[in-house]
Each structure stands twice: as structure tokens, then as C-alpha cells.
XYZ file of C-alpha atoms in Angstrom:
260
model
C 14.222 49.134 50.321
C 16.224 51.998 51.746
C 14.532 55.039 53.261
C 16.497 57.906 51.699
C 13.855 60.368 50.530
C 10.570 61.381 52.096
C 7.724 60.681 49.670
C 5.346 62.639 51.883
C 7.288 65.733 50.848
C 6.568 64.912 47.215
C 10.259 64.257 46.453
C 9.595 61.473 43.955
C 11.614 61.846 40.767
C 12.762 59.618 37.976
C 16.282 59.741 39.387
C 15.169 58.750 42.903
C 13.350 55.720 41.473
C 16.276 54.710 39.258
C 18.645 54.874 42.237
C 16.274 52.824 44.411
C 16.020 55.631 46.960
C 12.459 55.087 48.102
C 11.097 53.847 51.398
C 7.890 52.533 49.816
C 7.197 48.906 48.952
C 6.161 49.012 45.278
C 4.657 46.216 43.200
C 4.577 46.500 39.413
C 1.718 44.370 38.068
C 2.022 43.433 34.398
C -1.080 41.709 32.961
C -0.034 39.742 29.897
C -1.847 37.718 27.257
C 0.223 36.256 24.404
C 2.955 38.864 24.806
C 6.142 36.823 24.515
C 7.507 39.283 21.949
C 7.133 42.391 24.129
C 7.233 41.215 27.764
C 11.036 41.011 27.954
C 11.451 44.664 26.960
C 8.716 45.748 29.371
C 10.355 43.965 32.309
C 13.808 45.326 31.451
C 12.356 48.830 31.157
C 10.837 48.592 34.654
C 14.078 47.217 36.110
C 16.015 50.125 34.629
C 13.744 52.887 35.878
C 12.447 51.396 39.141
C 14.914 48.690 40.247
C 13.657 48.520 43.841
C 10.143 47.528 42.754
C 8.969 43.926 42.711
C 7.647 42.761 39.331
C 4.632 40.476 39.096
C 3.489 39.228 35.695
C -0.062 37.884 35.553
C 0.052 35.396 32.699
C -3.597 35.493 31.682
C -3.936 32.059 30.087
C -1.446 32.818 27.311
C -0.982 30.210 24.594
C 2.545 31.333 23.742
C 5.790 31.535 25.779
C 4.843 34.602 27.840
C 5.381 32.717 31.120
C 8.791 31.311 30.186
C 10.081 34.628 28.817
C 8.885 36.580 31.865
C 10.489 34.128 34.291
C 13.723 34.126 32.307
C 13.839 37.895 32.732
C 13.520 37.690 36.511
C 9.834 38.444 37.064
C 7.614 36.506 39.416
C 4.778 34.964 37.379
C 1.269 33.899 38.346
C -0.315 31.858 35.557
C -4.097 31.800 35.354
C -5.512 28.475 34.102
C -7.700 30.244 31.553
C -7.983 33.715 30.050
C -9.939 35.854 32.545
C -9.430 39.171 30.777
C -7.803 42.325 32.101
C -10.157 42.603 35.087
C -9.496 39.111 36.402
C -5.770 39.459 35.793
C -5.509 42.784 37.583
C -7.642 41.712 40.530
C -5.285 38.763 40.962
C -2.440 41.267 41.141
C -4.275 43.519 43.600
C -5.047 40.551 45.855
C -1.362 39.655 45.827
C -0.456 43.270 46.681
C -3.037 43.336 49.488
C -1.945 40.007 50.946
C 1.735 40.935 51.043
C 1.276 44.504 52.267
C 2.548 46.585 49.366
C 2.292 50.354 49.727
C 1.627 50.896 46.026
C 0.521 48.684 43.151
C 1.247 49.954 39.652
C -0.333 48.609 36.472
C 1.985 48.500 33.475
C 0.579 46.743 30.414
C 2.654 43.974 28.855
C 2.281 45.205 25.275
C 4.937 47.914 25.476
C 2.608 50.935 25.413
C 3.643 52.307 28.814
C 7.032 53.909 29.463
C 8.724 52.972 32.738
C 10.699 56.227 32.586
C 7.395 57.937 33.441
C 6.614 55.798 36.490
C 7.546 58.673 38.790
C 4.779 60.784 37.246
C 2.009 58.434 38.384
C 3.763 57.445 41.608
C 4.286 61.018 42.835
C 0.629 61.888 43.619
C 0.193 58.553 45.416
C 3.444 58.491 47.394
C 3.041 62.132 48.415
C -0.439 61.415 49.789
C -2.236 63.665 47.299
C -4.188 60.845 45.616
C -5.242 57.266 46.229
C -5.310 56.443 42.513
C -3.183 58.181 39.876
C -3.955 57.707 36.186
C -1.511 58.357 33.357
C -3.376 60.319 30.690
C -2.619 60.561 26.957
C -5.059 63.411 26.474
C -3.902 66.173 28.819
C -1.037 67.253 26.574
C -2.112 65.120 23.574
C 1.355 63.862 22.741
C 2.573 60.402 21.766
C 0.302 57.583 20.619
C -3.350 58.711 20.757
C -5.217 55.562 19.609
C -7.576 55.440 16.618
C -10.191 58.113 15.906
C -12.992 55.644 16.625
C -11.587 54.741 20.019
C -10.972 58.381 20.897
C -14.644 59.122 20.244
C -15.648 56.230 22.487
C -13.262 57.354 25.225
C -14.667 60.886 24.983
C -18.214 59.587 25.501
C -17.176 57.468 28.467
C -15.182 60.366 29.885
C -18.299 62.534 29.789
C -20.324 59.878 31.628
C -17.656 59.237 34.270
C -17.019 62.951 34.826
C -20.745 63.498 35.380
C -20.985 60.584 37.814
C -17.923 61.581 39.841
C -18.234 65.367 39.472
C -14.542 65.329 38.537
C -13.220 65.668 35.024
C -11.256 62.626 33.872
C -10.000 62.551 30.282
C -8.299 59.178 29.803
C -10.785 56.858 31.488
C -9.480 53.729 29.708
C -5.818 54.228 30.588
C -4.178 51.134 32.049
C -1.124 53.047 33.281
C -2.025 53.744 36.911
C -0.813 53.592 40.500
C -2.947 52.665 43.534
C -2.112 53.095 47.216
C -3.129 50.774 50.070
C -6.601 52.271 50.310
C -7.321 51.730 46.618
C -5.676 48.281 46.682
C -8.043 47.336 49.522
C -11.022 48.320 47.384
C -9.834 46.662 44.177
C -8.853 43.343 45.734
C -12.453 42.782 46.798
C -14.387 44.596 44.043
C -13.081 44.885 40.496
C -14.996 44.631 37.236
C -14.230 41.549 35.141
C -14.483 43.169 31.706
C -12.732 46.451 30.851
C -12.474 47.588 34.479
C -10.528 50.814 34.025
C -13.633 52.945 33.521
C -15.657 51.288 36.283
C -12.800 51.502 38.786
C -12.704 55.301 38.578
C -16.348 55.475 39.639
C -15.716 52.840 42.314
C -12.832 54.833 43.787
C -14.969 57.972 43.844
C -17.883 56.198 45.555
C -15.460 54.769 48.116
C -14.507 58.276 49.179
C -11.033 58.062 47.673
C -9.197 60.617 45.555
C -8.198 60.308 41.904
C -5.481 62.271 40.132
C -4.795 62.368 36.392
C -1.296 63.190 35.165
C 0.047 63.785 31.666
C 2.073 60.954 30.094
C 2.964 59.824 26.602
C 2.375 56.297 25.340
C 3.617 54.145 22.497
C 1.745 51.958 20.025
C 1.648 48.345 21.199
C 4.687 46.280 20.251
C 3.116 42.881 20.858
C 0.206 40.968 22.335
C -3.458 40.754 21.493
C -5.845 43.677 21.942
C -9.067 42.852 23.787
C -11.048 45.346 21.689
C -11.464 45.407 17.914
C -13.710 47.368 15.574
C -16.519 44.802 15.738
C -16.553 44.849 19.543
C -16.443 48.628 19.980
C -20.211 49.185 20.020
C -20.722 46.196 22.314
C -17.990 47.562 24.582
C -19.643 50.988 24.825
C -23.062 49.539 25.658
C -21.682 47.091 28.193
C -19.532 49.651 30.000
C -22.356 52.203 30.111
C -24.706 49.620 31.622
C -22.001 48.595 34.102
C -21.591 52.214 35.196
C -25.340 52.513 35.710
C -25.347 49.348 37.832
C -22.330 50.637 39.776
C -24.258 53.808 40.610
C -26.999 51.687 42.208
C -24.662 49.577 44.353
C -23.821 50.288 47.945
C -20.088 50.728 48.346
C -18.263 48.849 51.089
C -16.148 50.921 53.519
C -12.453 50.991 52.765
C -10.297 48.634 54.825
C -6.658 49.549 55.192
C -3.916 47.224 56.355
C -1.751 48.471 59.164
């Protein structure tokens, strides 16, 4: 990867990513479960807008051709023997990023909701040193796909809880479009919630003494795959996540280890 721009100066733009002019080693982690119909477009989108990044698809026990399609499109694929859920899939990706010394690990969901043309928006705060974790938020400008009314109510409740626990307002606590630097990767590779970890990880980052930034993005409705949350599971999800946050608040947080 060629060192052409200085990310520390905040000079991270969509054009600089598309041209490959970045000195940082970036890993795009794509967790995927039964997403053979969308994964090809997601990979191609990343290649177009961030060609210097390495693409790692975590095939989370899919029963379709997700693995074959991802490999055919040039991604490296780790296949889990059984479905671990988003937490297990992402921690696998973070452990890979930690082991191989990536500067930044970016989560891009395999269902087509996240736009690779906006990667620079979540990478900028991290590469410029302003944040350890950057979260792409649907709710700052409230444009694009906003999810169902029921889910928005649930996200609002969780946002209130997380904001109170961290003393920092975070609107889109369930967003899976995020970028983590080496410090956050070090935390996540050793401690990451198994079920619905996005909310818990924000509190974890805060308790680890790291900084979180939320930036405005737009998202699309999913184009494929299987959602892990449906109407029947929404109440269970809210109770489980709230209890997990309470338990997180009682845990002692390990010091951050950073690779040289």
C-alpha cells in the first residue's frame, strides 16, 4: 500500500481511497449468513471504492453458496463450522486483523445495506487519530433507509441507556457499519459479545478508555440474507441486551494492548 497522503492530517477522502492512496493497512470484514444473492455486489462495491483494502468474508455457517460466490469474487473466506451469530463472526474477523497487524478493521454487512462509497466517512475519524471506533449513523441526518418503526423505538431506548452509561450521546447504537483502529481491535479480539454485540461494544470501548465517534451515513434496505431479529424476537432482544449492558457495567475492563 503506497504512502501518498497523510491520514494524521485528516486527508481521507473517497477519491483517495478509490485511488489506493493510503498508507494504512485496512481490512474489510464482511460477516455473511446465507447471502449468496448479495455478497457479490457487496464485494465489488468495496473493491471499487477501496481497492487497496483486503476483504475477509466470515461465512457464518451458511447453508447456501455464500462461500463459493465470495471466493469467486476474489475475497478471502473463513468458514465457521456452525452459525455463531454476528458476534462470533465479527470476533473471528477481529482476531484475524489483530494477528496480521492491520491498522484498521471495518465491518461491512453482507446484506447490501452499507455503501462502500461512504467508507471514507467512517475511516476518517479513525485514520486521523480522532477516534478509536467510528460508527456510521442513520439517525444524525435521518436520510436513507431508517428501519421499521418498532425497531427505531427499540434503538431509541437502547441509545438512551448507552448514552447514560457512557456519558456520550450515541444515536445509532445498533449500526454494523463501523471502523476500529488497532486499540479497538485489541479489545474486540479478546472481548466481544456473542449476541447482538454492536450495543455492548460501545460501552466496552468507553470503559476501555477509548474514544467513539458517530458520523452521518445513509443505508439501503437489505438486498439479501437472513435477518437475525424478527418481530417475535424484538422483546427478547431488548431484555437480553439491557441485561448484558448491566453485566458489562459490573465487569472489570482489561487494559488495552496495542501491537507495535
